[in-house]
Tab-separated table of C-alpha atoms in Angstrom:
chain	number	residue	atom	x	y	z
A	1	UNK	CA	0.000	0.000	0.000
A	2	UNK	CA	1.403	3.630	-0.666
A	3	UNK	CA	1.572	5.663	2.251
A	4	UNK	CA	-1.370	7.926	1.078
A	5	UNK	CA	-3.542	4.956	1.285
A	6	UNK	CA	-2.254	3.950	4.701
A	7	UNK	CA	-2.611	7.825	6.165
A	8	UNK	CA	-6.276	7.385	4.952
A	9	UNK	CA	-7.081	4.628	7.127
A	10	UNK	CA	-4.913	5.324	9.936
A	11	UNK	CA	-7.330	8.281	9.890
A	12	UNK	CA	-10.369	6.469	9.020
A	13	UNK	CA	-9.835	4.246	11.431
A	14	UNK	CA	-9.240	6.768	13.968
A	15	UNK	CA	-12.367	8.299	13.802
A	16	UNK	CA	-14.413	5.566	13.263
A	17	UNK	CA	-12.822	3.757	17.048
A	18	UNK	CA	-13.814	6.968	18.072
A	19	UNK	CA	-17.362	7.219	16.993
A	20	UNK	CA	-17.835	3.916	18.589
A	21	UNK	CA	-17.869	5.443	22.387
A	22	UNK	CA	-14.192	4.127	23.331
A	23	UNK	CA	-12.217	6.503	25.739
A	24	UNK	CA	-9.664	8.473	24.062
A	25	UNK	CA	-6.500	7.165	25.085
A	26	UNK	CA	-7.288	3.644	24.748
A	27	UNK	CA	-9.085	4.912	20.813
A	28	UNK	CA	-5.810	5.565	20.020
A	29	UNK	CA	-3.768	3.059	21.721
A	30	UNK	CA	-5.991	0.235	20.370
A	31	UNK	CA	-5.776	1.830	16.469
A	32	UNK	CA	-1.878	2.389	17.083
A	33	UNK	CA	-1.359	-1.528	18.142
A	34	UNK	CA	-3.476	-3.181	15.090
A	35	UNK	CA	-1.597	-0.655	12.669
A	36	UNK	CA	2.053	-1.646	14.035
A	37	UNK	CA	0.502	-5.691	13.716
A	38	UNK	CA	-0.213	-4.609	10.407
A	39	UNK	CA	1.754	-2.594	8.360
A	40	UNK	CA	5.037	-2.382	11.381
A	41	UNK	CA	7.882	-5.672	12.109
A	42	UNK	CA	6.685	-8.256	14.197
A	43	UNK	CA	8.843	-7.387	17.017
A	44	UNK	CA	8.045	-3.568	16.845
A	45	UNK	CA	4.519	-4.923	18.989
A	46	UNK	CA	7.188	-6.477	21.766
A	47	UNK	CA	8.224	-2.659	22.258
A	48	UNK	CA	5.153	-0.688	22.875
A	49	UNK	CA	5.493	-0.424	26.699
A	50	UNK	CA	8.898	0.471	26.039
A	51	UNK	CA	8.291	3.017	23.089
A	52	UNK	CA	5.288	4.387	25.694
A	53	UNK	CA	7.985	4.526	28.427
A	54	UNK	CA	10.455	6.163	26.440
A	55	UNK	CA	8.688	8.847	24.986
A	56	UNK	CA	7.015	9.642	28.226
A	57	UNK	CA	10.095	9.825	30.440
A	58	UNK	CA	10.357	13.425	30.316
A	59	UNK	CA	11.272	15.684	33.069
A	60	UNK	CA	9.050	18.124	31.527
A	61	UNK	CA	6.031	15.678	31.745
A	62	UNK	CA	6.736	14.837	35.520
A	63	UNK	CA	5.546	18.065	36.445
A	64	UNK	CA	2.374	17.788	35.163
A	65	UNK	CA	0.693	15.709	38.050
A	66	UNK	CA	2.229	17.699	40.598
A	67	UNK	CA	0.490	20.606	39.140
A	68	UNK	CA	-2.589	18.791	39.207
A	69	UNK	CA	-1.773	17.634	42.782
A	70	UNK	CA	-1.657	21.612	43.745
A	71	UNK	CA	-4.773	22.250	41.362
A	72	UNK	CA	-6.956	19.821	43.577
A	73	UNK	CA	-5.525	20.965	46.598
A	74	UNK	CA	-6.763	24.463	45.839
A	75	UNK	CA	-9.709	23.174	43.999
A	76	UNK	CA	-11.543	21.050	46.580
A	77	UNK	CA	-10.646	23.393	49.295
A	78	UNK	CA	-12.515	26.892	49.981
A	79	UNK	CA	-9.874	28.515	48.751
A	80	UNK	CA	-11.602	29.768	44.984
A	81	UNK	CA	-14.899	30.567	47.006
A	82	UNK	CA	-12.971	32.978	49.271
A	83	UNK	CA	-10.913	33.942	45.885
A	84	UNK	CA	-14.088	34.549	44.200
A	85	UNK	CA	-15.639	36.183	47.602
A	86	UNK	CA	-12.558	38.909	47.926
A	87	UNK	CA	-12.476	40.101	44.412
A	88	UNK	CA	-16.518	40.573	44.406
A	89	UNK	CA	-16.364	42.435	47.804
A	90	UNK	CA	-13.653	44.938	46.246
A	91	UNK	CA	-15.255	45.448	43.201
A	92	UNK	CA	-18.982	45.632	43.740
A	93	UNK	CA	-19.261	49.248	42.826
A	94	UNK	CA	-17.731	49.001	39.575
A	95	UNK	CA	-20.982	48.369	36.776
A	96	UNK	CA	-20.729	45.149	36.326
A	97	UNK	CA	-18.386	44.432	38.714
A	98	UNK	CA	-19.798	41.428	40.005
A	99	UNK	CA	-19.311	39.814	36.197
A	100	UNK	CA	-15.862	41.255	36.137
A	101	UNK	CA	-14.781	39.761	39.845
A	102	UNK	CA	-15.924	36.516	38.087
A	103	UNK	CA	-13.227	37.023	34.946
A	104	UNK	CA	-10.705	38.029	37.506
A	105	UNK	CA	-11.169	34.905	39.981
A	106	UNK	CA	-11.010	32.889	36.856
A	107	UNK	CA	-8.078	34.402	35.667
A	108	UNK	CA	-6.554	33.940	39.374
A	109	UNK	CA	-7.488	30.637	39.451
A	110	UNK	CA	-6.465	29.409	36.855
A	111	UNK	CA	-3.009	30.426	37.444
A	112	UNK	CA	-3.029	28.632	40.386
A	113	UNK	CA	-4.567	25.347	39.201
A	114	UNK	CA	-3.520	25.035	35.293
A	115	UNK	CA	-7.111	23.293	34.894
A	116	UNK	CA	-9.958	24.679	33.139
A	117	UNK	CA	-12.767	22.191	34.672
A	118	UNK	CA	-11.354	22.915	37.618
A	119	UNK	CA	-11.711	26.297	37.412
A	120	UNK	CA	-14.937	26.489	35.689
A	121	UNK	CA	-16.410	23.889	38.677
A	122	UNK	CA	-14.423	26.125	41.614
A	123	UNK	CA	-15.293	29.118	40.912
A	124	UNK	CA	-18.495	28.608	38.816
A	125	UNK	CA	-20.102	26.880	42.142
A	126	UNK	CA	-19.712	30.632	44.218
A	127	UNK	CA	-19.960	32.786	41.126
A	128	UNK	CA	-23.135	31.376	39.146
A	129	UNK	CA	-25.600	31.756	42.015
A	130	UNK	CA	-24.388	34.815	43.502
A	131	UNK	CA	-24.347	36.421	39.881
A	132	UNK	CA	-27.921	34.726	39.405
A	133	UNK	CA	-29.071	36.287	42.869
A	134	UNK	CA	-27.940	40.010	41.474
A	135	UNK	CA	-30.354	39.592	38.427
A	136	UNK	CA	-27.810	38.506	35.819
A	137	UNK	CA	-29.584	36.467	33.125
A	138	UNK	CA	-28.675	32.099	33.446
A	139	UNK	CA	-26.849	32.364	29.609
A	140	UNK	CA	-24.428	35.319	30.879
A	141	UNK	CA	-23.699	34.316	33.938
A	142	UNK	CA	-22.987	30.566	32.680
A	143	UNK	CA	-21.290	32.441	29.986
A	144	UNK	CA	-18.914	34.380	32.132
A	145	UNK	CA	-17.525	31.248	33.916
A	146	UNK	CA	-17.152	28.955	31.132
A	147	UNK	CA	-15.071	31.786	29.012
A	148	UNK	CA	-13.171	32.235	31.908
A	149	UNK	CA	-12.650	28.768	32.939
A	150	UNK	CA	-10.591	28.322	29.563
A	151	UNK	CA	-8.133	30.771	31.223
A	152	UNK	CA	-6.621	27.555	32.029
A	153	UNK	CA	-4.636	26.350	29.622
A	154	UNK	CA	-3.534	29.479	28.733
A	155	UNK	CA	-2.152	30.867	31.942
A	156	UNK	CA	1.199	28.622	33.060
A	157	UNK	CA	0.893	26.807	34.849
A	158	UNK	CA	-0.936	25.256	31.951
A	159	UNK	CA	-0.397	21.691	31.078
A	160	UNK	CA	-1.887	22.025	27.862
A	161	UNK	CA	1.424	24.669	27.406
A	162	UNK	CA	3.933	21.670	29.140
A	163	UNK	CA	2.196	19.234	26.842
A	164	UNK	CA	2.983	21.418	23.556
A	165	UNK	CA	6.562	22.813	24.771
A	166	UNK	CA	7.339	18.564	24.205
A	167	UNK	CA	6.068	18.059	21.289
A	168	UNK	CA	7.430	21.068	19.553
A	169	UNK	CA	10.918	20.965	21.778
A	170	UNK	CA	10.689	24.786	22.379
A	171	UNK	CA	11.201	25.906	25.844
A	172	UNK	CA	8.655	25.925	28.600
A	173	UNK	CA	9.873	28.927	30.544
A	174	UNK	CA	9.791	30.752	27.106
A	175	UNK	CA	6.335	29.254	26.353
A	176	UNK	CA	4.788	30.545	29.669
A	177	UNK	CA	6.135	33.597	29.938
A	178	UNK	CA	4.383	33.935	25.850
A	179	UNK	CA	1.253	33.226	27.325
A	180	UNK	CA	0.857	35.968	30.155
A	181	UNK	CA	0.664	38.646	27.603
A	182	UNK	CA	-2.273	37.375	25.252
A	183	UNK	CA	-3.834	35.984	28.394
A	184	UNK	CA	-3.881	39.227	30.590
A	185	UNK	CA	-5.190	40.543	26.666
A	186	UNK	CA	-8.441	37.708	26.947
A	187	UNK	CA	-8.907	39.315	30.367
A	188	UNK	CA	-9.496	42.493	29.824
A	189	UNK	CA	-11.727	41.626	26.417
A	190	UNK	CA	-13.791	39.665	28.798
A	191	UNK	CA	-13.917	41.630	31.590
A	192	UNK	CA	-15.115	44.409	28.930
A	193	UNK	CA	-17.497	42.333	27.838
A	194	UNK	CA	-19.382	41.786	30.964
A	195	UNK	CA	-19.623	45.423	31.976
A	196	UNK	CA	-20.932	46.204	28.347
A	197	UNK	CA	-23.476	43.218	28.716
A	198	UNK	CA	-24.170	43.999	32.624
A	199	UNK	CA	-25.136	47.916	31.271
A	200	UNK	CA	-27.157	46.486	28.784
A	201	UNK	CA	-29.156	44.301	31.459
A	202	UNK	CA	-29.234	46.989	33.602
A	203	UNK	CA	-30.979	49.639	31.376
A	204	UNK	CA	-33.303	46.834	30.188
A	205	UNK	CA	-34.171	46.347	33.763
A	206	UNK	CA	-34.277	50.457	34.854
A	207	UNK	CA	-36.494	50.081	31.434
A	208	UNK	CA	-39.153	47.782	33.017
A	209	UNK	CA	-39.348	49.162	36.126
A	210	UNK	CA	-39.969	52.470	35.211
A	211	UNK	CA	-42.890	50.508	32.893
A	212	UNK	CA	-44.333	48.096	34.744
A	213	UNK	CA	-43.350	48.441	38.528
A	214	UNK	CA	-41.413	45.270	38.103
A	215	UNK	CA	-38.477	44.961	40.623
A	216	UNK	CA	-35.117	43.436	39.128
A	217	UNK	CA	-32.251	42.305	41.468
A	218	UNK	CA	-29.811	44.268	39.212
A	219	UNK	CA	-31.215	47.554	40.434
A	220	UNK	CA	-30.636	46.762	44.210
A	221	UNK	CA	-27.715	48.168	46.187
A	222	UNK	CA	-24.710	46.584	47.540
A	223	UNK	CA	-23.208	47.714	50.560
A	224	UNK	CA	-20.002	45.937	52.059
A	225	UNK	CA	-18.176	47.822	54.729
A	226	UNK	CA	-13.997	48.517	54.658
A	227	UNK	CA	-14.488	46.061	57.507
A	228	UNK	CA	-16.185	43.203	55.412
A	229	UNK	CA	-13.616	43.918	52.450
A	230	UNK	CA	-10.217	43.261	54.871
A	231	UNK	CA	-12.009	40.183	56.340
A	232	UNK	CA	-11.904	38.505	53.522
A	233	UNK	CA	-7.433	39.182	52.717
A	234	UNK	CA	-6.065	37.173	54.970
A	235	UNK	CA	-7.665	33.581	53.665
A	236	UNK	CA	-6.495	34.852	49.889
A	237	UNK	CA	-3.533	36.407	50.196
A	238	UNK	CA	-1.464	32.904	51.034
A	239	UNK	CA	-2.079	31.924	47.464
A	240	UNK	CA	-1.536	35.159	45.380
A	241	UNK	CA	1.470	34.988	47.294
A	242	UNK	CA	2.523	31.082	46.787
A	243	UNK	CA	1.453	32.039	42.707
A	244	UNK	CA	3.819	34.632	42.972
A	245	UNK	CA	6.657	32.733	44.491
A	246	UNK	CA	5.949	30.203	41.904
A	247	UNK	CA	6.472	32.270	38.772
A	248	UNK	CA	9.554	33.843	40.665
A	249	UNK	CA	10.818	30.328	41.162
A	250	UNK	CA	10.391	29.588	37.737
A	251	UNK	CA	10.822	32.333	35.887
A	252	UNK	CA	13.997	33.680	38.013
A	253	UNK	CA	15.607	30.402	36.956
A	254	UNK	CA	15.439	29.261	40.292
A	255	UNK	CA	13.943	25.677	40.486
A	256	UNK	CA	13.185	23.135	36.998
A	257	UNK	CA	9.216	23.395	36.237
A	258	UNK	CA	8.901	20.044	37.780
A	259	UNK	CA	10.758	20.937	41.230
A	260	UNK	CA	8.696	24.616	40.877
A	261	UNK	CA	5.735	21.806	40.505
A	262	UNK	CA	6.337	20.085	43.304
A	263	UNK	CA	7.582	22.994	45.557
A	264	UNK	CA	3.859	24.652	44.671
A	265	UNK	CA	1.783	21.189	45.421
A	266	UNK	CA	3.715	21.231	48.872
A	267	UNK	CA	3.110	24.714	49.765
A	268	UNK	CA	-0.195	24.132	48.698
A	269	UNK	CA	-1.094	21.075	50.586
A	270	UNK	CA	0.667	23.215	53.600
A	271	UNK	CA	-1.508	26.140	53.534
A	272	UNK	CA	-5.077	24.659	52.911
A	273	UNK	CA	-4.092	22.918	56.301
A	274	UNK	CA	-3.051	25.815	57.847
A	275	UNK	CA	-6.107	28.030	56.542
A	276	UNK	CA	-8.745	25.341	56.342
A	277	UNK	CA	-7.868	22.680	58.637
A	278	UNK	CA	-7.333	20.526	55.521
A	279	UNK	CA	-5.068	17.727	57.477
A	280	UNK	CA	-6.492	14.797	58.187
A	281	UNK	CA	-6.761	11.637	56.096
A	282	UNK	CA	-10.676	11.913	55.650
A	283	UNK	CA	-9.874	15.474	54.263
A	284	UNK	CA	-7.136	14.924	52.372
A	285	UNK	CA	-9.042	11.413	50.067
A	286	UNK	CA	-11.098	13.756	47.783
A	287	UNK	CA	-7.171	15.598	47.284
A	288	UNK	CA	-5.592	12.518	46.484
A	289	UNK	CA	-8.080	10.696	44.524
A	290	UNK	CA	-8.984	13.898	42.264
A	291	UNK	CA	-5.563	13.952	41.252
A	292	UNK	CA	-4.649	10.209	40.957
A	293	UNK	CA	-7.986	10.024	38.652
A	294	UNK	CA	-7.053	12.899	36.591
A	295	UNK	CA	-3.462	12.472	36.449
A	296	UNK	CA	-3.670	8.676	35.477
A	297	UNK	CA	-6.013	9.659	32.574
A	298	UNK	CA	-4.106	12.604	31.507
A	299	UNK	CA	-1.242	10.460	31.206
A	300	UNK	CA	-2.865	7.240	29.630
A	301	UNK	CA	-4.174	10.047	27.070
A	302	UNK	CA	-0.654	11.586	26.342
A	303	UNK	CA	1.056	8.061	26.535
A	304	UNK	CA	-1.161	6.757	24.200
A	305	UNK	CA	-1.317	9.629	21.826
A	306	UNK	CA	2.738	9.919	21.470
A	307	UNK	CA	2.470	5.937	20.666
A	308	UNK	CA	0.256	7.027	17.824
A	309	UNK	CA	2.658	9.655	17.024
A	310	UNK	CA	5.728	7.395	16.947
A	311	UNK	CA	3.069	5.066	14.520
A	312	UNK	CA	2.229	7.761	12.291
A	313	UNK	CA	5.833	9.219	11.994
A	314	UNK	CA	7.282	5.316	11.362
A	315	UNK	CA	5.014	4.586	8.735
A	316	UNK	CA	5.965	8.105	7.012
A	317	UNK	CA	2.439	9.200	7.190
A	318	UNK	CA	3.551	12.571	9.185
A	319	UNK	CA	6.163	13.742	7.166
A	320	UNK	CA	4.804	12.759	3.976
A	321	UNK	CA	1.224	14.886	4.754
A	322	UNK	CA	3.820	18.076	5.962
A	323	UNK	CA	5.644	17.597	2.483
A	324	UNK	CA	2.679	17.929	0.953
A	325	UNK	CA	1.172	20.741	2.925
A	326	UNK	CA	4.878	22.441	1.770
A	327	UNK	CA	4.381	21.793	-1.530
A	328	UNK	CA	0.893	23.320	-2.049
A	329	UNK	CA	3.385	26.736	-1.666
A	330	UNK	CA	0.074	28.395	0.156
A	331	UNK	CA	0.949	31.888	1.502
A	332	UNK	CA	2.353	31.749	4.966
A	333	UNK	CA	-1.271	33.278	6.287
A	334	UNK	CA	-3.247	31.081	4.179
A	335	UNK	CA	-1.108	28.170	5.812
A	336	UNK	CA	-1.705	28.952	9.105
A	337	UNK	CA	-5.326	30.253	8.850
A	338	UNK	CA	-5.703	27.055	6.924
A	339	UNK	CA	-3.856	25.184	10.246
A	340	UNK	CA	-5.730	27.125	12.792
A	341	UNK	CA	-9.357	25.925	10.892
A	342	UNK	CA	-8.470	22.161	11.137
A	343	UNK	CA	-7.472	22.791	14.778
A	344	UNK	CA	-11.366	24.166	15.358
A	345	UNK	CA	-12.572	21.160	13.513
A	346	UNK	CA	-10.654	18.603	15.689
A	347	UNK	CA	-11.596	20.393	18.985
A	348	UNK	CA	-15.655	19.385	17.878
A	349	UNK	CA	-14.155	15.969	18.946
A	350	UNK	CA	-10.913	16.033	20.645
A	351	UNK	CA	-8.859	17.454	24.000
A	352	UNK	CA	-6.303	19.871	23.456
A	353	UNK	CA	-3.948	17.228	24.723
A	354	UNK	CA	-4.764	14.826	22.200
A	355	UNK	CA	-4.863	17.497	19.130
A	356	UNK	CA	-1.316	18.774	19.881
A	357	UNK	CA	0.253	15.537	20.140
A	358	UNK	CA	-1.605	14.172	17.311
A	359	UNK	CA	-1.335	17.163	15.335
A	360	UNK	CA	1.802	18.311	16.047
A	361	UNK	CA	4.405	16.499	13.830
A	362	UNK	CA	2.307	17.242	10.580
A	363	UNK	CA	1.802	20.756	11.315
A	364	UNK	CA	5.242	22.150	12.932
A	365	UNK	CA	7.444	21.489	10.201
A	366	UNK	CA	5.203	23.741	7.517
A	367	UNK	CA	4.972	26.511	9.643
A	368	UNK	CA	8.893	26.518	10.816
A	369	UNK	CA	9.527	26.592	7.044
A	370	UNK	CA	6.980	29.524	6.634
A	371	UNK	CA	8.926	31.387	8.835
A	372	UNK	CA	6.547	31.362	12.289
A	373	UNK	CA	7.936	31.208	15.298
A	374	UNK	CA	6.792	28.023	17.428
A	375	UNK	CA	6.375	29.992	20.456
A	376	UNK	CA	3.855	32.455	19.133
A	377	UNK	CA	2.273	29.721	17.238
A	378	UNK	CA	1.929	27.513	20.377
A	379	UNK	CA	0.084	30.450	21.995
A	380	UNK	CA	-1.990	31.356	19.590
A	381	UNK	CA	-3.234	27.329	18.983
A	382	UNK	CA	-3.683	27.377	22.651
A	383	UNK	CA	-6.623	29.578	22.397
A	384	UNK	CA	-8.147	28.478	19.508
A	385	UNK	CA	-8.073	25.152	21.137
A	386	UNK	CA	-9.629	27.536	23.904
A	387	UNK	CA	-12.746	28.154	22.042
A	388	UNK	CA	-12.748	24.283	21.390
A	389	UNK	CA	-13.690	24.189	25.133
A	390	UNK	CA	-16.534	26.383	25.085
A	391	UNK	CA	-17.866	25.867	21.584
A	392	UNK	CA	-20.707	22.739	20.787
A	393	UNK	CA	-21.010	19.776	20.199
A	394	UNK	CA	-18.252	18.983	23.000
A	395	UNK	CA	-17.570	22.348	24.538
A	396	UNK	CA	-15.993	20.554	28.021
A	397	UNK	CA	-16.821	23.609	29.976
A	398	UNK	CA	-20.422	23.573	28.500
A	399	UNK	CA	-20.772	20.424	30.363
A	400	UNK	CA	-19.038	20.995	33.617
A	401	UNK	CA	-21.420	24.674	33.882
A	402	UNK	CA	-24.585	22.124	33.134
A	403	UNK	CA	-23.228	19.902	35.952
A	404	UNK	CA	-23.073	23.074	38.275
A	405	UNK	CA	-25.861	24.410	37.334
A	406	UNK	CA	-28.452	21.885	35.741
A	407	UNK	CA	-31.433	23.953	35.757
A	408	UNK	CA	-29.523	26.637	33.440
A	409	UNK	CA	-31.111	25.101	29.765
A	410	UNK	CA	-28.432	24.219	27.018
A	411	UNK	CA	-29.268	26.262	24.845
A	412	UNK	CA	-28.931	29.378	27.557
A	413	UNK	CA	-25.209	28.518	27.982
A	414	UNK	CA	-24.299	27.945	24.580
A	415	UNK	CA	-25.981	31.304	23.577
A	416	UNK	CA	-23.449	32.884	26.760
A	417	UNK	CA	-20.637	31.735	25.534
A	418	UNK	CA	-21.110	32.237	22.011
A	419	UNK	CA	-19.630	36.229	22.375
A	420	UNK	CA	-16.919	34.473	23.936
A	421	UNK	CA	-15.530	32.289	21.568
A	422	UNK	CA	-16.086	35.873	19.117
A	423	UNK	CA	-13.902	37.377	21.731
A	424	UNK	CA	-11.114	34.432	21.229
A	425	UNK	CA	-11.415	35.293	17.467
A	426	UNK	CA	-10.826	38.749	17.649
A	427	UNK	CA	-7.713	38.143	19.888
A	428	UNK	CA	-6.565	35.387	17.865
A	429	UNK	CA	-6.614	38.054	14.634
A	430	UNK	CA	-5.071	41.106	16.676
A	431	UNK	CA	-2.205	38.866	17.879
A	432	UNK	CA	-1.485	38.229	14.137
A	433	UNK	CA	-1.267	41.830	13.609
A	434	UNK	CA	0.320	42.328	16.634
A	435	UNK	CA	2.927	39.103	17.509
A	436	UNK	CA	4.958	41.131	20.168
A	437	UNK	CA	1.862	40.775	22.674
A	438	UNK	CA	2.876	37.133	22.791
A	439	UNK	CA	6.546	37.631	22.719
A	440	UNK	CA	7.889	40.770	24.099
A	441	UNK	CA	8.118	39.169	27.685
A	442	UNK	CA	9.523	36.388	26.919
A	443	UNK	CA	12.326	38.159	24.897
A	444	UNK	CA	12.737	40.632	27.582
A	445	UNK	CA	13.104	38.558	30.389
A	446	UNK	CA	15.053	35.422	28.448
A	447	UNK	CA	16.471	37.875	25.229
A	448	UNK	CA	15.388	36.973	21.891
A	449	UNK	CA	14.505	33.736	20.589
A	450	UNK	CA	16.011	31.764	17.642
């Protein structure tokens, strides 16, 4: 068989294991195996635990349930409610403040965690029914948190970002420092956003009563004291300031991201004890088993998917489909624009874990010929693998808002987060335009890249 015929039904067959229901990582395990039976030497099938070993004995990788470990730790703790609690106290008076505190805690959180369920589930269990108690309608409030939940594979420390800085050997420090820029740039679009759409809701509301008598939440008053606003520091400062140590740690050169990883899930594990009493074995199960659960899938998925990898590049089926993509001689923006749409197709179906491994070895080598750098590129994939979160049929954060929030209807929280993943669009354009908002901190802080 010529390898075009054996690229078609490695992808064929791909989709179709898929379709059937099968979890991801054993989808692609199972199609890797029967093609290596296949098409691959006898003895290459003796080797898959080692080839699966091999390619997942990174350094790089180990950090990535330790992040998770600090993630849960933060995440099943109180700490995002009194996140989310402090920035809505200090910025109540602000129009639309309330939707804004939400983007913020997000933002926050996700910083701290590197998980966008667990960010949308955190803070989305405080923030949807205290934004639902002020009079904001179900779709924008749903809207708000899932958005802001995708914060989290955007802000280090993201392992989406850890997964990609692999695959494309390009530097992780480099690669999350990249990211700050375009995502303190989603913030403030958001954040926009909400006090647009919360002035919109609130003249709508001024409208009716002034009609019809009708009383809206929206048009009641807020009062919080000084008092009430300090309260609330000294349970959230701990973590801005274990974030902050962690970026230092990194970023100052300091500690490897896996012993910054480790040194974080420590200090985390440390202060919800301290803070919240968070010590005892009973306490510390739903810690543990979050992040044995998630880490062993998360793994399973990337193990599997770089066995598919090492498949697709052995049988020539990667390189052949980037020489071809070379030799169409598109124009560097038609390339990538052409890249970036096949991304947003796969994220109807797939994680971004799965799409960057899977994706990866076809794609790189095109765009390093074009002239893009890898770094900018692996930011600006990141969020359109972003709006692959948010945007149906599989929109993951859809589903973890309708698990926090049942009685919100689907079609509400699609039709919030639809001027999200606009948002994402717009930033995803500008940053074309504009490629220093992804790179000028990076540069600065490590000089320029090759």
């Amino acid at each position: 068989m010529t390898v075009l015929s054996i690229g078609l039904l490695y992808g064929a067959s791909t989709l179709l294991v898929m379709f059937s229901g099968m979890p991801i990582a054993f989808a692609l395990g199972a199609v890797a195996t029967v093609f290596m039976i296949a098409f691959m030497p006898a003895a290459s099938v003796d080797t898959i635990t080692q080839n699966v070993y091999e390619e997942m004995a990174s350094i790089t990788l180990l950090s990535i349930p330790l992040f998770i470990l600090k993630g849960a730790a933060i995440g099943r703790s109180r700490a995002g409610q009194d996140l989310y609690g402090a920035l809505h106290a200090w910025m109540h008076r602000i129009p639309g403040g309330l939707g804004i505190a939400n983007v913020f805690a997000c933002a926050l959180f996700a910083a701290m965690a590197g998980s966008s369920p667990a960010t949308c589930s955190a803070i989305g269990s405080a923030g949807i029914p205290e934004m639902r108690k002020r009079g904001y309608s179900p779709g924008f409030a749903a809207g708000i948190i899932a958005a802001g939940g995708t914060l989290g594979i955007l802000l280090p420390p993201s392992i989406t970002m850890i997964l990609y800085a692999v695959a494309a050997e390009q530097s992780l420090g480099r690669l999350f420092l990249a990211a700050i820029g375009p995502a303190l740039f989603l913030v403030a679009l958001f954040a926009g956003y909400a006090a647009w759409k919360f002035r919109r809701e609130y003249r709508q509301a001024y409208k009716r009563h002034a009609e019809t008598g009708a009383h809206s939440a929206l048009l009641a008053e807020d009062l919080l004291t000084m008092r009430d606003k300090f309260a609330l520091l000294p349970r959230v400062l701990p973590f801005v300031i274990l974030l902050t140590g962690v970026m230092i740690a990194l970023y100052g050169g300091y500690a490897t991201p896996s012993e910054t990883a480790g040194l974080g899930a420590v200090l985390a594990l440390a202060l919800i004890a301290g803070i919240y009493s968070v010590w005892t074995p009973r306490d510390l199960e739903p810690i543990l088993v979050a992040t044995l659960r998630e880490s062993t899938m998360l793994m399973m998925i990337i193990g599997m998917s770089l066995l598919y990898s090492y498949v697709m590049s052995y049988l020539h089926i990667s390189q052949s489909a980037a020489e071809w993509i070379v030799e169409l001689h598109l124009s560097r923006w038609v390339l990538l624009a052409a890249i970036l749409l096949f991304v947003v197709v796969l994220g109807f179906f797939l994680p971004p874990v799965s799409i960057i491994v899977m994706t990866a070895p076809i794609i790189l080598p095109p765009l390093k010929a074009a002239g893009f750098d890898l770094i900018w590129f692996g930011v600006i994939m990141t969020i359109v693998m972003e709006m692959g979160l948010i945007h149906p049929p599989v929109g993951l954060n859809i589903f973890v808002i309708k698990n926090i929030a049942p009685d919100i209807p689907l079609r509400d929280v699609i039709w919030g987060v639809m001027p999200f993943v606009a948002l994402m669009l717009i930033a995803v354009i500008v940053m074309c335009f504009v490629p220093g908002i992804a790179t000028w901190l990076s540069d600065a802080v490590m000089g320029p890249g090759r």
